[in-house]
Short mmCIF file of C-alpha atoms in Angstrom, two decimals:
data_model
loop_
_atom_site.label_atom_id
_atom_site.label_comp_id
_atom_site.label_asym_id
_atom_site.label_seq_id
_atom_site.Cartn_x
_atom_site.Cartn_y
_atom_site.Cartn_z
CA UNK R 9 0.08 -0.07 0.01
CA UNK R 10 1.23 3.49 -0.67
CA UNK R 11 0.64 6.06 2.16
CA UNK R 12 1.00 9.60 2.19
CA UNK R 13 1.78 10.99 5.68
CA UNK R 14 0.98 14.58 6.26
CA UNK R 15 2.44 15.95 9.62
CA UNK R 16 1.76 19.54 11.02
CA UNK R 17 3.49 20.11 14.06
CA UNK R 18 6.42 22.71 14.42
CA UNK R 19 8.66 20.71 16.62
CA UNK R 20 10.51 17.45 15.91
CA UNK R 21 11.54 16.63 19.58
CA UNK R 22 7.76 16.39 20.54
CA UNK R 23 5.17 13.87 21.16
CA UNK R 24 4.02 14.40 17.63
CA UNK R 25 7.66 13.93 16.37
CA UNK R 26 7.90 10.69 18.35
CA UNK R 27 4.70 9.35 17.18
CA UNK R 28 5.40 10.48 13.57
CA UNK R 29 8.76 8.46 13.73
CA UNK R 30 6.94 5.44 15.19
CA UNK R 31 4.39 5.63 12.72
CA UNK R 32 6.79 5.64 9.63
CA UNK R 33 8.75 2.83 11.37
CA UNK R 34 5.67 0.71 11.44
CA UNK R 35 4.88 1.26 7.80
CA UNK R 36 8.33 0.49 6.90
CA UNK R 37 8.55 -2.87 8.75
CA UNK R 38 5.08 -3.77 7.26
CA UNK R 39 6.38 -3.47 3.74
CA UNK R 40 4.48 -0.37 2.86
CA UNK R 41 5.67 2.57 0.63
CA UNK R 42 5.21 5.90 2.00
CA UNK R 43 5.75 9.67 1.28
CA UNK R 44 5.84 12.27 3.78
CA UNK R 45 4.46 15.91 3.66
CA UNK R 46 6.10 17.36 7.04
CA UNK R 47 4.50 20.83 6.45
CA UNK R 48 6.54 22.90 8.87
CA UNK R 49 9.81 21.42 7.58
CA UNK R 50 8.57 22.22 4.02
CA UNK R 51 7.70 25.68 5.09
CA UNK R 52 4.33 25.11 3.48
CA UNK R 53 2.50 28.30 2.77
CA UNK R 54 -0.72 28.23 4.48
CA UNK R 55 -2.70 31.04 2.69
CA UNK R 56 -4.55 30.78 -0.44
CA UNK R 57 -3.70 33.86 -2.56
CA UNK R 58 -3.35 34.95 -6.08
CA UNK R 59 0.05 33.34 -6.31
CA UNK R 60 -1.36 29.90 -6.20
CA UNK R 61 -2.73 30.38 -9.80
CA UNK R 62 0.35 31.28 -11.70
CA UNK R 63 -1.49 32.27 -15.01
CA UNK R 64 -4.42 34.24 -13.50
CA UNK R 65 -5.15 37.61 -15.01
CA UNK R 66 -4.74 40.45 -12.63
CA UNK R 67 -8.53 40.81 -12.34
CA UNK R 68 -11.01 40.14 -9.65
CA UNK R 69 -10.00 36.79 -8.22
CA UNK R 70 -12.81 34.28 -7.60
CA UNK R 71 -10.97 31.44 -5.82
CA UNK R 72 -13.13 28.38 -6.79
CA UNK R 73 -13.08 29.52 -10.57
CA UNK R 74 -9.43 30.46 -10.80
CA UNK R 75 -8.43 27.26 -9.02
CA UNK R 76 -10.49 25.01 -11.23
CA UNK R 77 -8.95 26.69 -14.32
CA UNK R 78 -5.39 26.49 -12.89
CA UNK R 79 -6.02 22.81 -12.15
CA UNK R 80 -7.14 22.07 -15.63
CA UNK R 81 -4.57 24.06 -17.37
CA UNK R 82 -1.70 22.70 -15.13
CA UNK R 83 -0.85 26.28 -13.80
CA UNK R 84 -1.40 25.67 -10.21
CA UNK R 85 1.86 26.70 -8.40
CA UNK R 86 4.32 23.97 -8.16
CA UNK R 87 4.11 23.23 -4.38
CA UNK R 88 0.32 22.67 -5.06
CA UNK R 89 0.75 20.14 -7.87
CA UNK R 90 3.44 18.38 -5.89
CA UNK R 91 1.09 17.58 -3.11
CA UNK R 92 -1.55 16.54 -5.85
CA UNK R 93 0.69 14.31 -7.34
CA UNK R 94 1.58 12.56 -3.90
CA UNK R 95 -2.31 12.31 -3.28
CA UNK R 96 -2.71 10.66 -6.81
CA UNK R 97 -0.04 8.09 -5.89
CA UNK R 98 -1.41 7.38 -2.66
CA UNK R 99 -3.86 4.54 -1.68
CA UNK R 100 -4.10 6.02 1.99
CA UNK R 101 -3.49 9.48 3.56
CA UNK R 102 -2.55 10.02 7.21
CA UNK R 103 -3.21 13.35 8.68
CA UNK R 104 -1.32 14.04 11.99
CA UNK R 105 -1.55 17.14 14.00
CA UNK R 106 -2.21 18.44 17.46
CA UNK R 107 -5.66 19.74 18.11
CA UNK R 108 -5.45 23.58 18.30
CA UNK R 109 -8.62 25.51 19.15
CA UNK R 110 -10.56 22.15 18.31
CA UNK R 111 -9.40 22.11 14.83
CA UNK R 112 -6.16 21.80 12.61
CA UNK R 113 -3.21 24.04 12.97
CA UNK R 114 -3.53 26.73 10.31
CA UNK R 115 -0.60 25.05 8.22
CA UNK R 116 -2.68 21.95 7.64
CA UNK R 117 -5.90 23.91 6.99
CA UNK R 118 -4.08 25.70 4.35
CA UNK R 119 -2.91 22.46 2.99
CA UNK R 120 -6.63 21.54 2.24
CA UNK R 121 -7.48 25.15 1.22
CA UNK R 122 -4.83 25.08 -1.30
CA UNK R 123 -4.50 21.45 -2.42
CA UNK R 124 -8.06 20.45 -2.48
CA UNK R 125 -9.15 22.59 -5.41
CA UNK R 126 -12.16 22.35 -7.73
CA UNK R 127 -11.71 19.65 -10.37
CA UNK R 128 -9.23 17.66 -8.18
CA UNK R 129 -11.05 17.20 -4.85
CA UNK R 130 -14.71 18.31 -5.71
CA UNK R 131 -16.57 19.83 -8.43
CA UNK R 132 -16.56 16.67 -10.45
CA UNK R 133 -19.88 15.55 -12.13
CA UNK R 134 -21.05 12.05 -13.22
CA UNK R 135 -21.14 12.06 -17.08
CA UNK R 136 -24.45 10.44 -17.50
CA UNK R 137 -26.44 11.76 -14.30
CA UNK R 138 -25.12 15.14 -14.29
CA UNK R 139 -24.86 14.77 -10.62
CA UNK R 140 -22.26 16.25 -8.41
CA UNK R 141 -19.90 13.46 -6.87
CA UNK R 142 -19.18 14.05 -3.32
CA UNK R 143 -19.73 12.68 -0.06
CA UNK R 144 -18.34 9.16 -0.67
CA UNK R 145 -18.04 9.51 -4.48
CA UNK R 146 -15.40 11.79 -6.53
CA UNK R 147 -11.83 11.70 -7.85
CA UNK R 148 -10.39 10.64 -4.57
CA UNK R 149 -12.89 7.86 -3.90
CA UNK R 150 -11.33 4.50 -2.83
CA UNK R 151 -8.52 6.18 -0.96
CA UNK R 152 -8.54 5.91 2.64
CA UNK R 153 -7.93 8.48 5.31
CA UNK R 154 -6.62 8.37 8.86
CA UNK R 155 -6.48 11.18 11.31
CA UNK R 156 -4.09 10.96 14.07
CA UNK R 157 -4.53 13.67 16.66
CA UNK R 158 -3.04 14.72 19.93
CA UNK R 159 -5.29 16.68 22.31
CA UNK R 160 -4.42 18.43 25.70
CA UNK R 161 -7.77 17.49 26.86
CA UNK R 162 -8.35 14.42 28.82
CA UNK R 163 -10.54 11.70 27.02
CA UNK R 164 -13.65 12.25 29.06
CA UNK R 165 -13.84 15.94 28.20
CA UNK R 166 -13.77 15.13 24.52
CA UNK R 167 -16.28 12.28 25.07
CA UNK R 168 -19.99 11.79 24.32
CA UNK R 169 -21.07 14.40 26.93
CA UNK R 170 -17.70 16.08 27.79
CA UNK R 171 -17.43 19.91 27.64
CA UNK R 172 -15.29 20.07 24.73
CA UNK R 173 -17.73 18.18 22.50
CA UNK R 174 -17.23 14.73 21.28
CA UNK R 175 -14.19 14.29 19.24
CA UNK R 176 -15.69 12.98 16.13
CA UNK R 177 -18.22 15.64 16.26
CA UNK R 178 -15.69 18.44 16.67
CA UNK R 179 -13.56 16.97 13.75
CA UNK R 180 -16.74 16.64 11.73
CA UNK R 181 -15.84 19.52 9.33
CA UNK R 182 -12.49 17.39 8.48
CA UNK R 183 -13.90 13.89 8.82
CA UNK R 184 -17.20 14.58 7.01
CA UNK R 185 -17.05 17.89 5.41
CA UNK R 186 -13.52 17.61 3.81
CA UNK R 187 -12.30 13.76 3.50
CA UNK R 188 -15.64 12.19 3.01
CA UNK R 189 -16.95 15.13 0.82
CA UNK R 190 -13.95 14.36 -1.39
CA UNK R 191 -14.96 10.86 -1.58
CA UNK R 192 -12.33 9.14 0.62
CA UNK R 193 -13.15 6.39 3.08
CA UNK R 194 -12.47 7.86 6.48
CA UNK R 195 -11.28 5.80 9.42
CA UNK R 196 -11.99 6.26 13.05
CA UNK R 197 -9.22 8.72 14.25
CA UNK R 198 -6.29 7.72 16.57
CA UNK R 199 -6.52 10.14 19.53
CA UNK R 200 -3.83 10.73 22.15
CA UNK R 201 -5.44 12.60 25.01
CA UNK R 202 -3.81 14.56 27.86
CA UNK R 203 -0.97 15.14 25.50
CA UNK R 204 0.79 17.83 27.63
CA UNK R 205 1.51 15.15 30.29
CA UNK R 206 1.95 11.71 28.91
CA UNK R 207 3.75 9.16 31.15
CA UNK R 208 6.11 6.53 29.64
CA UNK R 209 3.39 3.86 30.06
CA UNK R 210 0.73 6.10 28.24
CA UNK R 211 3.35 6.88 25.40
CA UNK R 212 4.02 3.01 25.01
CA UNK R 213 0.25 2.34 24.91
CA UNK R 214 -0.25 5.25 22.32
CA UNK R 215 2.64 3.97 20.12
CA UNK R 216 1.33 0.45 20.21
CA UNK R 217 -2.14 1.56 19.20
CA UNK R 218 -0.78 3.78 16.48
CA UNK R 219 1.47 1.01 14.94
CA UNK R 220 -1.56 -1.39 15.05
CA UNK R 221 -3.87 1.25 13.34
CA UNK R 222 -1.26 2.28 10.65
CA UNK R 223 -0.42 -1.22 9.81
CA UNK R 224 -4.31 -2.15 9.63
CA UNK R 225 -5.60 0.77 7.39
CA UNK R 226 -6.78 -1.62 4.60
CA UNK R 227 -8.68 -3.73 7.05
CA UNK R 228 -10.26 -1.13 9.18
CA UNK R 229 -13.89 -0.46 8.85
CA UNK R 230 -14.58 3.11 7.72
CA UNK R 231 -16.82 5.50 9.58
CA UNK R 232 -20.39 4.86 7.99
CA UNK R 233 -21.10 8.11 6.82
CA UNK R 234 -24.12 8.29 4.54
CA UNK R 235 -23.53 8.76 0.68
CA UNK R 236 -24.99 11.92 -0.90
CA UNK R 237 -26.15 10.03 -3.89
CA UNK R 238 -27.33 6.86 -2.21
CA UNK R 239 -30.99 7.79 -2.11
CA UNK R 240 -30.99 8.83 1.89
CA UNK R 241 -30.92 12.69 0.92
CA UNK R 242 -33.49 14.41 -1.14
CA UNK R 243 -33.02 16.97 -3.91
CA UNK R 244 -32.40 19.67 -1.49
CA UNK R 245 -29.80 17.50 0.06
CA UNK R 246 -31.76 17.11 3.37
CA UNK R 247 -31.88 13.65 5.06
CA UNK R 248 -35.22 11.85 4.27
CA UNK R 249 -37.53 12.06 7.22
CA UNK R 250 -37.90 8.48 7.69
CA UNK R 251 -34.31 8.18 8.34
CA UNK R 252 -33.05 8.90 11.93
CA UNK R 253 -36.78 10.03 12.19
CA UNK R 254 -37.37 13.02 14.17
CA UNK R 255 -33.60 13.47 15.05
CA UNK R 256 -31.15 16.50 14.49
CA UNK R 257 -27.49 16.87 15.09
CA UNK R 258 -24.54 15.75 13.28
CA UNK R 259 -25.20 12.17 14.36
CA UNK R 260 -28.16 11.94 11.71
CA UNK R 261 -25.30 11.61 9.01
CA UNK R 262 -23.93 8.63 10.19
CA UNK R 263 -25.63 5.42 8.77
CA UNK R 264 -27.61 3.12 11.33
CA UNK R 265 -24.98 0.62 11.49
CA UNK R 266 -22.83 3.01 13.78
CA UNK R 267 -22.22 1.04 16.87
CA UNK R 268 -22.51 3.83 19.57
CA UNK R 269 -25.00 5.97 17.52
CA UNK R 270 -27.46 6.77 20.39
CA UNK R 271 -29.75 8.22 17.88
CA UNK R 272 -30.06 5.05 15.96
CA UNK R 273 -33.84 4.59 15.06
CA UNK R 274 -35.37 1.14 15.34
CA UNK R 275 -36.75 1.41 11.85
CA UNK R 276 -33.20 1.88 10.46
CA UNK R 277 -31.80 -0.94 12.07
CA UNK R 278 -34.66 -3.25 10.87
CA UNK R 279 -34.25 -1.70 7.39
CA UNK R 280 -30.75 -2.26 7.39
CA UNK R 281 -30.99 -5.88 8.58
CA UNK R 282 -33.28 -6.92 5.77
CA UNK O 1 -19.23 50.67 21.51
CA UNK O 2 -15.86 49.64 20.15
CA UNK O 3 -15.79 46.99 17.48
CA UNK O 4 -12.81 45.04 16.09
CA UNK O 5 -13.49 43.77 12.65
CA UNK O 6 -11.48 40.79 11.37
CA UNK O 7 -11.81 40.19 7.73
CA UNK O 8 -10.31 36.91 5.94
CA UNK O 9 -11.08 37.12 2.36
CA UNK O 10 -8.45 37.48 -0.70
CA UNK O 11 -10.51 39.90 -2.82
CA UNK O 12 -11.83 43.29 -2.16
CA UNK O 13 -14.24 43.02 -5.08
CA UNK O 14 -16.19 40.11 -3.80
CA UNK O 15 -19.43 39.67 -1.80
CA UNK O 16 -17.31 39.52 1.35
CA UNK O 17 -15.81 42.73 0.34
CA UNK O 18 -19.05 44.42 -0.22
CA UNK O 19 -20.55 43.02 3.04
CA UNK O 20 -17.43 44.29 5.00
CA UNK O 21 -17.94 47.79 3.36
CA UNK O 22 -21.74 47.85 4.37
CA UNK O 23 -21.11 46.48 7.94
CA UNK O 24 -18.40 49.30 8.54
CA UNK O 25 -20.74 51.89 7.25
CA UNK O 26 -23.72 50.84 9.41
CA UNK O 27 -21.07 50.89 12.48
CA UNK O 28 -20.01 54.25 11.49
CA UNK O 29 -23.64 55.58 11.06
CA UNK O 30 -24.39 54.09 14.39
CA UNK O 31 -21.64 56.23 16.07
CA UNK O 32 -19.51 52.93 17.02
CA UNK O 33 -15.85 53.11 16.76
CA UNK O 34 -14.03 50.42 15.02
CA UNK O 35 -10.81 48.87 14.09
CA UNK O 36 -10.15 46.49 11.18
CA UNK O 37 -7.87 43.76 10.82
CA UNK O 38 -8.13 42.95 7.20
CA UNK O 39 -6.04 39.67 7.29
CA UNK O 40 -5.10 39.45 3.59
CA UNK O 41 -4.20 43.20 3.29
CA UNK O 42 -2.00 42.89 6.31
CA UNK O 43 -0.31 39.89 4.65
CA UNK O 44 -1.17 38.16 8.39
CA UNK O 45 1.36 35.24 8.82
CA UNK O 46 -0.75 32.17 9.54
CA UNK O 47 1.57 29.68 11.08
CA UNK O 48 2.60 29.38 14.53
CA UNK O 49 6.40 28.95 14.58
CA UNK O 50 9.42 29.84 16.67
CA UNK O 51 9.51 33.52 15.14
CA UNK O 52 6.29 34.11 17.28
CA UNK O 53 8.39 34.07 20.52
CA UNK O 54 11.07 36.82 19.83
CA UNK O 55 13.00 35.79 23.16
CA UNK O 56 12.75 31.91 23.08
CA UNK O 57 16.01 29.95 23.43
CA UNK O 58 16.93 27.76 20.80
CA UNK O 59 15.85 24.65 22.31
CA UNK O 60 12.85 22.15 22.02
CA UNK O 61 9.90 24.37 21.34
CA UNK O 62 6.83 23.67 23.53
CA UNK O 63 4.15 25.99 22.00
CA UNK O 64 1.93 26.53 24.97
CA UNK O 65 4.75 27.29 27.40
CA UNK O 66 6.61 29.39 25.08
CA UNK O 67 3.63 31.49 24.12
CA UNK O 68 2.78 32.06 27.76
CA UNK O 69 6.24 33.09 28.83
CA UNK O 70 6.36 35.39 25.87
CA UNK O 71 3.12 36.97 26.49
CA UNK O 72 4.18 37.64 30.13
CA UNK O 73 7.22 38.95 29.20
CA UNK O 74 6.07 41.06 26.34
CA UNK O 75 8.15 39.16 23.75
CA UNK O 76 5.58 37.94 21.46
CA UNK O 77 6.06 39.20 17.99
CA UNK O 78 4.97 42.69 17.41
CA UNK O 79 2.06 41.67 14.89
CA UNK O 80 0.74 39.48 17.64
CA UNK O 81 0.86 42.18 20.26
CA UNK O 82 -0.88 44.57 17.78
CA UNK O 83 -3.80 42.30 17.64
CA UNK O 84 -4.03 41.69 21.41
CA UNK O 85 -4.10 45.31 21.93
CA UNK O 86 -6.86 45.69 19.47
CA UNK O 87 -8.81 42.93 21.37
CA UNK O 88 -8.33 44.61 24.72
CA UNK O 89 -9.66 47.69 23.40
CA UNK O 90 -12.67 46.20 21.70
CA UNK O 91 -15.95 45.50 23.38
CA UNK O 92 -17.16 43.32 20.53
CA UNK O 93 -15.41 41.31 17.83
CA UNK O 94 -16.88 40.63 14.34
CA UNK O 95 -15.19 37.63 12.42
CA UNK O 96 -16.00 37.61 8.77
CA UNK O 97 -14.91 34.80 6.42
CA UNK O 98 -15.98 32.61 3.68
CA UNK O 99 -16.62 29.06 4.87
CA UNK O 100 -13.85 26.91 3.41
CA UNK O 101 -14.07 23.14 3.97
CA UNK O 102 -16.63 23.87 6.62
CA UNK O 103 -14.17 26.02 8.69
CA UNK O 104 -12.34 29.33 8.66
CA UNK O 105 -9.70 29.78 6.00
CA UNK O 106 -6.11 29.08 7.11
CA UNK O 107 -5.22 33.00 7.55
CA UNK O 108 -8.01 33.38 10.16
CA UNK O 109 -7.60 30.13 11.72
CA UNK O 110 -3.98 31.02 12.14
CA UNK O 111 -5.06 34.42 13.72
CA UNK O 112 -6.60 32.47 16.42
CA UNK O 113 -3.62 29.87 16.70
CA UNK O 114 -1.25 32.99 17.21
CA UNK O 115 -3.06 35.62 18.97
CA UNK O 116 -5.14 33.53 21.40
CA UNK O 117 -2.06 32.32 23.48
CA UNK O 118 -1.96 30.99 27.12
CA UNK O 119 -2.48 33.82 29.65
CA UNK O 120 -4.32 36.00 27.07
CA UNK O 121 -7.27 34.01 25.88
CA UNK O 122 -6.91 30.94 28.20
CA UNK O 123 -4.86 29.34 30.83
CA UNK O 124 -6.09 31.84 33.46
CA UNK O 125 -6.95 30.54 36.96
CA UNK O 126 -9.31 32.04 39.50
CA UNK O 127 -6.99 33.17 42.42
CA UNK O 128 -9.27 31.82 45.30
CA UNK O 129 -10.56 28.63 43.94
CA UNK O 130 -7.63 27.70 41.63
CA UNK O 131 -10.26 26.83 39.06
CA UNK O 132 -9.42 27.35 35.22
CA UNK O 133 -11.48 30.15 33.89
CA UNK O 134 -12.81 29.12 30.43
CA UNK O 135 -16.29 28.39 28.77
CA UNK O 136 -17.95 31.75 29.72
CA UNK O 137 -15.21 33.07 31.97
CA UNK O 138 -11.51 34.37 31.46
CA UNK O 139 -9.66 37.33 30.62
CA UNK O 140 -11.76 38.24 27.42
CA UNK O 141 -15.33 37.69 29.20
CA UNK O 142 -17.72 40.47 28.75
CA UNK O 143 -16.74 41.00 25.18
CA UNK O 144 -19.05 39.84 22.61
CA UNK O 145 -18.40 38.03 19.27
CA UNK O 146 -20.24 37.89 16.16
CA UNK O 147 -19.53 35.51 13.23
CA UNK O 148 -20.32 36.82 9.64
CA UNK O 149 -20.12 33.92 7.42
CA UNK O 150 -20.87 33.36 3.66
CA UNK O 151 -21.22 29.60 2.25
CA UNK O 152 -21.58 28.19 -1.08
CA UNK O 153 -24.12 25.71 0.20
CA UNK O 154 -27.79 26.47 0.14
CA UNK O 155 -29.40 26.92 3.51
CA UNK O 156 -31.18 23.66 3.56
CA UNK O 157 -28.04 21.52 3.03
CA UNK O 158 -26.48 23.57 6.17
CA UNK O 159 -29.82 23.05 8.01
CA UNK O 160 -30.93 20.80 10.97
CA UNK O 161 -30.78 17.76 8.64
CA UNK O 162 -28.90 19.15 5.69
CA UNK O 163 -26.15 16.92 4.45
CA UNK O 164 -23.27 19.47 5.38
CA UNK O 165 -24.38 19.42 8.97
CA UNK O 166 -26.35 22.21 10.72
CA UNK O 167 -24.15 25.38 10.40
CA UNK O 168 -23.98 26.08 14.16
CA UNK O 169 -22.53 22.58 14.81
CA UNK O 170 -20.14 22.80 12.06
CA UNK O 171 -19.12 25.98 13.60
CA UNK O 172 -18.86 24.55 17.06
CA UNK O 173 -15.01 24.44 17.43
CA UNK O 174 -15.16 28.29 16.70
CA UNK O 175 -18.38 29.49 18.50
CA UNK O 176 -17.98 27.07 21.54
CA UNK O 177 -14.46 25.70 21.43
CA UNK O 178 -12.70 29.12 20.75
CA UNK O 179 -14.69 32.19 21.38
CA UNK O 180 -16.80 30.53 24.37
CA UNK O 181 -13.82 28.97 25.68
CA UNK O 182 -12.10 32.28 25.88
CA UNK O 183 -14.95 33.63 27.75
CA UNK O 184 -16.80 35.82 25.22
CA UNK O 185 -20.56 36.02 24.54
CA UNK O 186 -21.22 34.51 21.38
CA UNK O 187 -23.88 35.95 19.26
CA UNK O 188 -25.96 33.60 16.77
CA UNK O 189 -23.85 33.93 13.46
CA UNK O 190 -24.92 35.88 10.53
CA UNK O 191 -24.91 33.65 7.51
CA UNK O 192 -25.30 34.39 3.78
CA UNK O 193 -25.99 31.07 1.97
CA UNK O 194 -25.76 30.21 -1.85
CA UNK O 195 -22.87 32.84 -1.86
CA UNK O 196 -21.65 31.98 -5.25
CA UNK O 197 -24.92 33.01 -7.00
CA UNK O 198 -26.44 35.90 -4.87
CA UNK O 199 -28.98 37.88 -6.99
CA UNK O 200 -29.39 41.46 -6.30
CA UNK O 201 -32.44 40.92 -4.25
CA UNK O 202 -30.62 38.35 -2.10
CA UNK O 203 -27.71 40.81 -1.66
CA UNK O 204 -29.89 43.44 -0.68
CA UNK O 205 -31.66 41.21 1.79
CA UNK O 206 -28.34 40.01 3.21
CA UNK O 207 -27.00 43.60 3.77
CA UNK O 208 -30.13 44.57 5.39
CA UNK O 209 -29.77 41.56 7.92
CA UNK O 210 -26.18 42.33 8.29
CA UNK O 211 -26.64 46.19 9.09
CA UNK O 212 -29.30 45.30 11.58
CA UNK O 213 -27.08 42.58 13.17
CA UNK O 214 -24.08 44.59 13.63
CA UNK O 215 -25.86 47.56 15.18
CA UNK O 216 -27.71 45.41 17.42
CA UNK O 217 -24.77 43.57 18.85
CA UNK O 218 -25.28 44.93 22.36
CA UNK O 219 -28.79 43.95 22.54
CA UNK O 220 -28.58 40.39 21.03
CA UNK O 221 -29.14 37.55 23.11
CA UNK O 222 -26.07 35.57 23.04
CA UNK O 223 -25.98 31.53 22.34
CA UNK O 224 -26.85 29.88 25.74
CA UNK O 225 -23.81 27.84 25.96
CA UNK O 226 -23.33 26.21 29.43
CA UNK O 227 -20.71 27.52 31.66
CA UNK O 228 -17.82 25.25 32.62
CA UNK O 229 -18.07 26.38 36.19
CA UNK O 230 -21.59 26.85 36.58
CA UNK O 231 -22.34 23.52 38.25
CA UNK O 232 -23.49 21.85 35.29
CA UNK O 233 -20.44 19.86 34.34
CA UNK O 234 -18.63 17.38 36.89
CA UNK O 235 -15.00 17.25 37.96
CA UNK O 236 -14.28 15.23 34.83
CA UNK O 237 -15.86 18.22 32.81
CA UNK O 238 -18.49 15.79 31.75
CA UNK O 239 -22.30 17.17 31.83
CA UNK O 240 -24.02 15.99 34.81
CA UNK O 241 -26.32 13.10 34.16
CA UNK O 242 -29.80 14.84 35.02
CA UNK O 243 -29.21 17.67 32.34
CA UNK O 244 -30.30 16.74 28.72
CA UNK O 245 -30.61 13.23 30.27
CA UNK O 246 -29.75 10.44 27.92
CA UNK O 247 -28.71 12.65 24.95
CA UNK O 248 -25.47 13.07 23.33
CA UNK O 249 -24.28 15.21 20.50
CA UNK O 250 -23.09 18.81 20.54
CA UNK O 251 -26.53 20.17 21.47
CA UNK O 252 -26.33 18.97 24.97
CA UNK O 253 -23.83 21.75 25.50
CA UNK O 254 -26.56 24.26 24.97
CA UNK O 255 -28.77 25.38 27.87
CA UNK O 256 -32.31 24.38 27.93
CA UNK O 257 -33.71 27.75 26.93
CA UNK O 258 -32.34 27.41 23.30
CA UNK O 259 -35.31 27.81 21.18
CA UNK O 260 -35.03 25.34 18.43
CA UNK O 261 -32.99 22.76 20.48
CA UNK O 262 -34.85 19.52 19.75
CA UNK O 263 -33.14 17.79 22.70
CA UNK O 264 -34.40 20.20 25.33
CA UNK O 265 -35.65 18.09 28.08
CA UNK O 266 -38.91 18.69 29.99
CA UNK O 267 -37.29 18.58 33.20
CA UNK O 268 -34.65 21.19 32.29
CA UNK O 269 -37.38 23.64 30.93
CA UNK O 270 -39.15 23.33 34.26
CA UNK O 271 -35.94 23.92 36.24
CA UNK O 272 -35.06 27.13 34.24
CA UNK O 273 -38.62 28.46 34.58
CA UNK O 274 -38.61 28.30 38.45
#
């Protein structure tokens, strides 16, 4: 398997730096090929601007249109094209970062803002139906994505009723709104909690989990997000009323087989077991 | 009222540019003072790195510790200190951005990563109790925050059961995990949907709403997020079982008076009306 490992941490001598080394070692021992995008080491430019579109006329900049044009013409800046080539090569992508303000560090958000342009990661339509291919379909479909995140928060405070919000809901914009939107199969994240005060024993447990997860990317069941074009959403892209009937909240966008889904409706379970 | 308006859009000739102009005009007409942080115009540096901490020894960088030290010593880089001074001056902050990948553009995420350092926006403890002041308390408590966001998505797809996730849950890391975490009173966001194809009529309706909202910042009821130290969370920062009993999901972190909260329990409504 070909793995692209994207790291967003400023300090090599850190918990993230050590986990990164361990993860790559595990891939190596398993015989997987990998490429690395160590965004800080690359001095990755975080901000989308006119410079990303090298052949864009000096007029009003419309980012989506300019990025699509530049992608089609091959005139995206070289750093963006290099990342896209790595993604095309990869069967799986690992995204590793510390949780800052309950999201990605800006340098990694900017990797998505700049690399996931229209025509590459979204904005692709099915030739026959004319439907937009997204949320489970698209040019990146078939690839797997694994988020590896460290959090200062203890686990309970990022749990189902923890004050910080449950981790997979806090990460919904990345897991669902970005990776799944682009068509990728998204695996449950690997999280290391209490990251500012990890004991040796906790560290060893975390690396064992990480090694296990990165060497079983192919065999891990993805998060069962619903497909946009699978008949579960209506033409306005609203979930059909008979699914997760009467419920709201991000959990409705997970299919019924999700294990700890407290909002799973009886009807759905019956329907899916038919 | 003193307002700091933070804008994150690369093109002045855009819907965001026009909304920004209208918003400032409305503040001006209302007699409010304002300062502007036009992040693209300022060429704001998005990425936290060693350069933010001008007096940091050339050793292993621990971002939280380094940022706290530099904040206390006055050795944060000048661009960060300038933003902090604007925040200290402001009674209210407007954060305006296009929704990119269901979050802030990297340049704005980096504004929070770099400006909201330990000791300034979090990591403050109560002298008597020793408790961390966050989620409704802290050094920035008393200030109001208003998010103004444009989204390509139509409204229904960002609604309660829309495929993209309901907007305030998608923005939870910003509204709750950042602004409320830092102690600020967070107002319901102003959203302009279908932003890639706004008609003249829709534009006029959007600017009217925006003018109304920015001139009523003081009188608008904030989102009723729960306080960390209000007795609703236990010592592990998990919501007490009698509140939103049996429920999970981000909605449990809104107090019972939230109007469209479908997970509002009868007990809570009774308790809050006593």
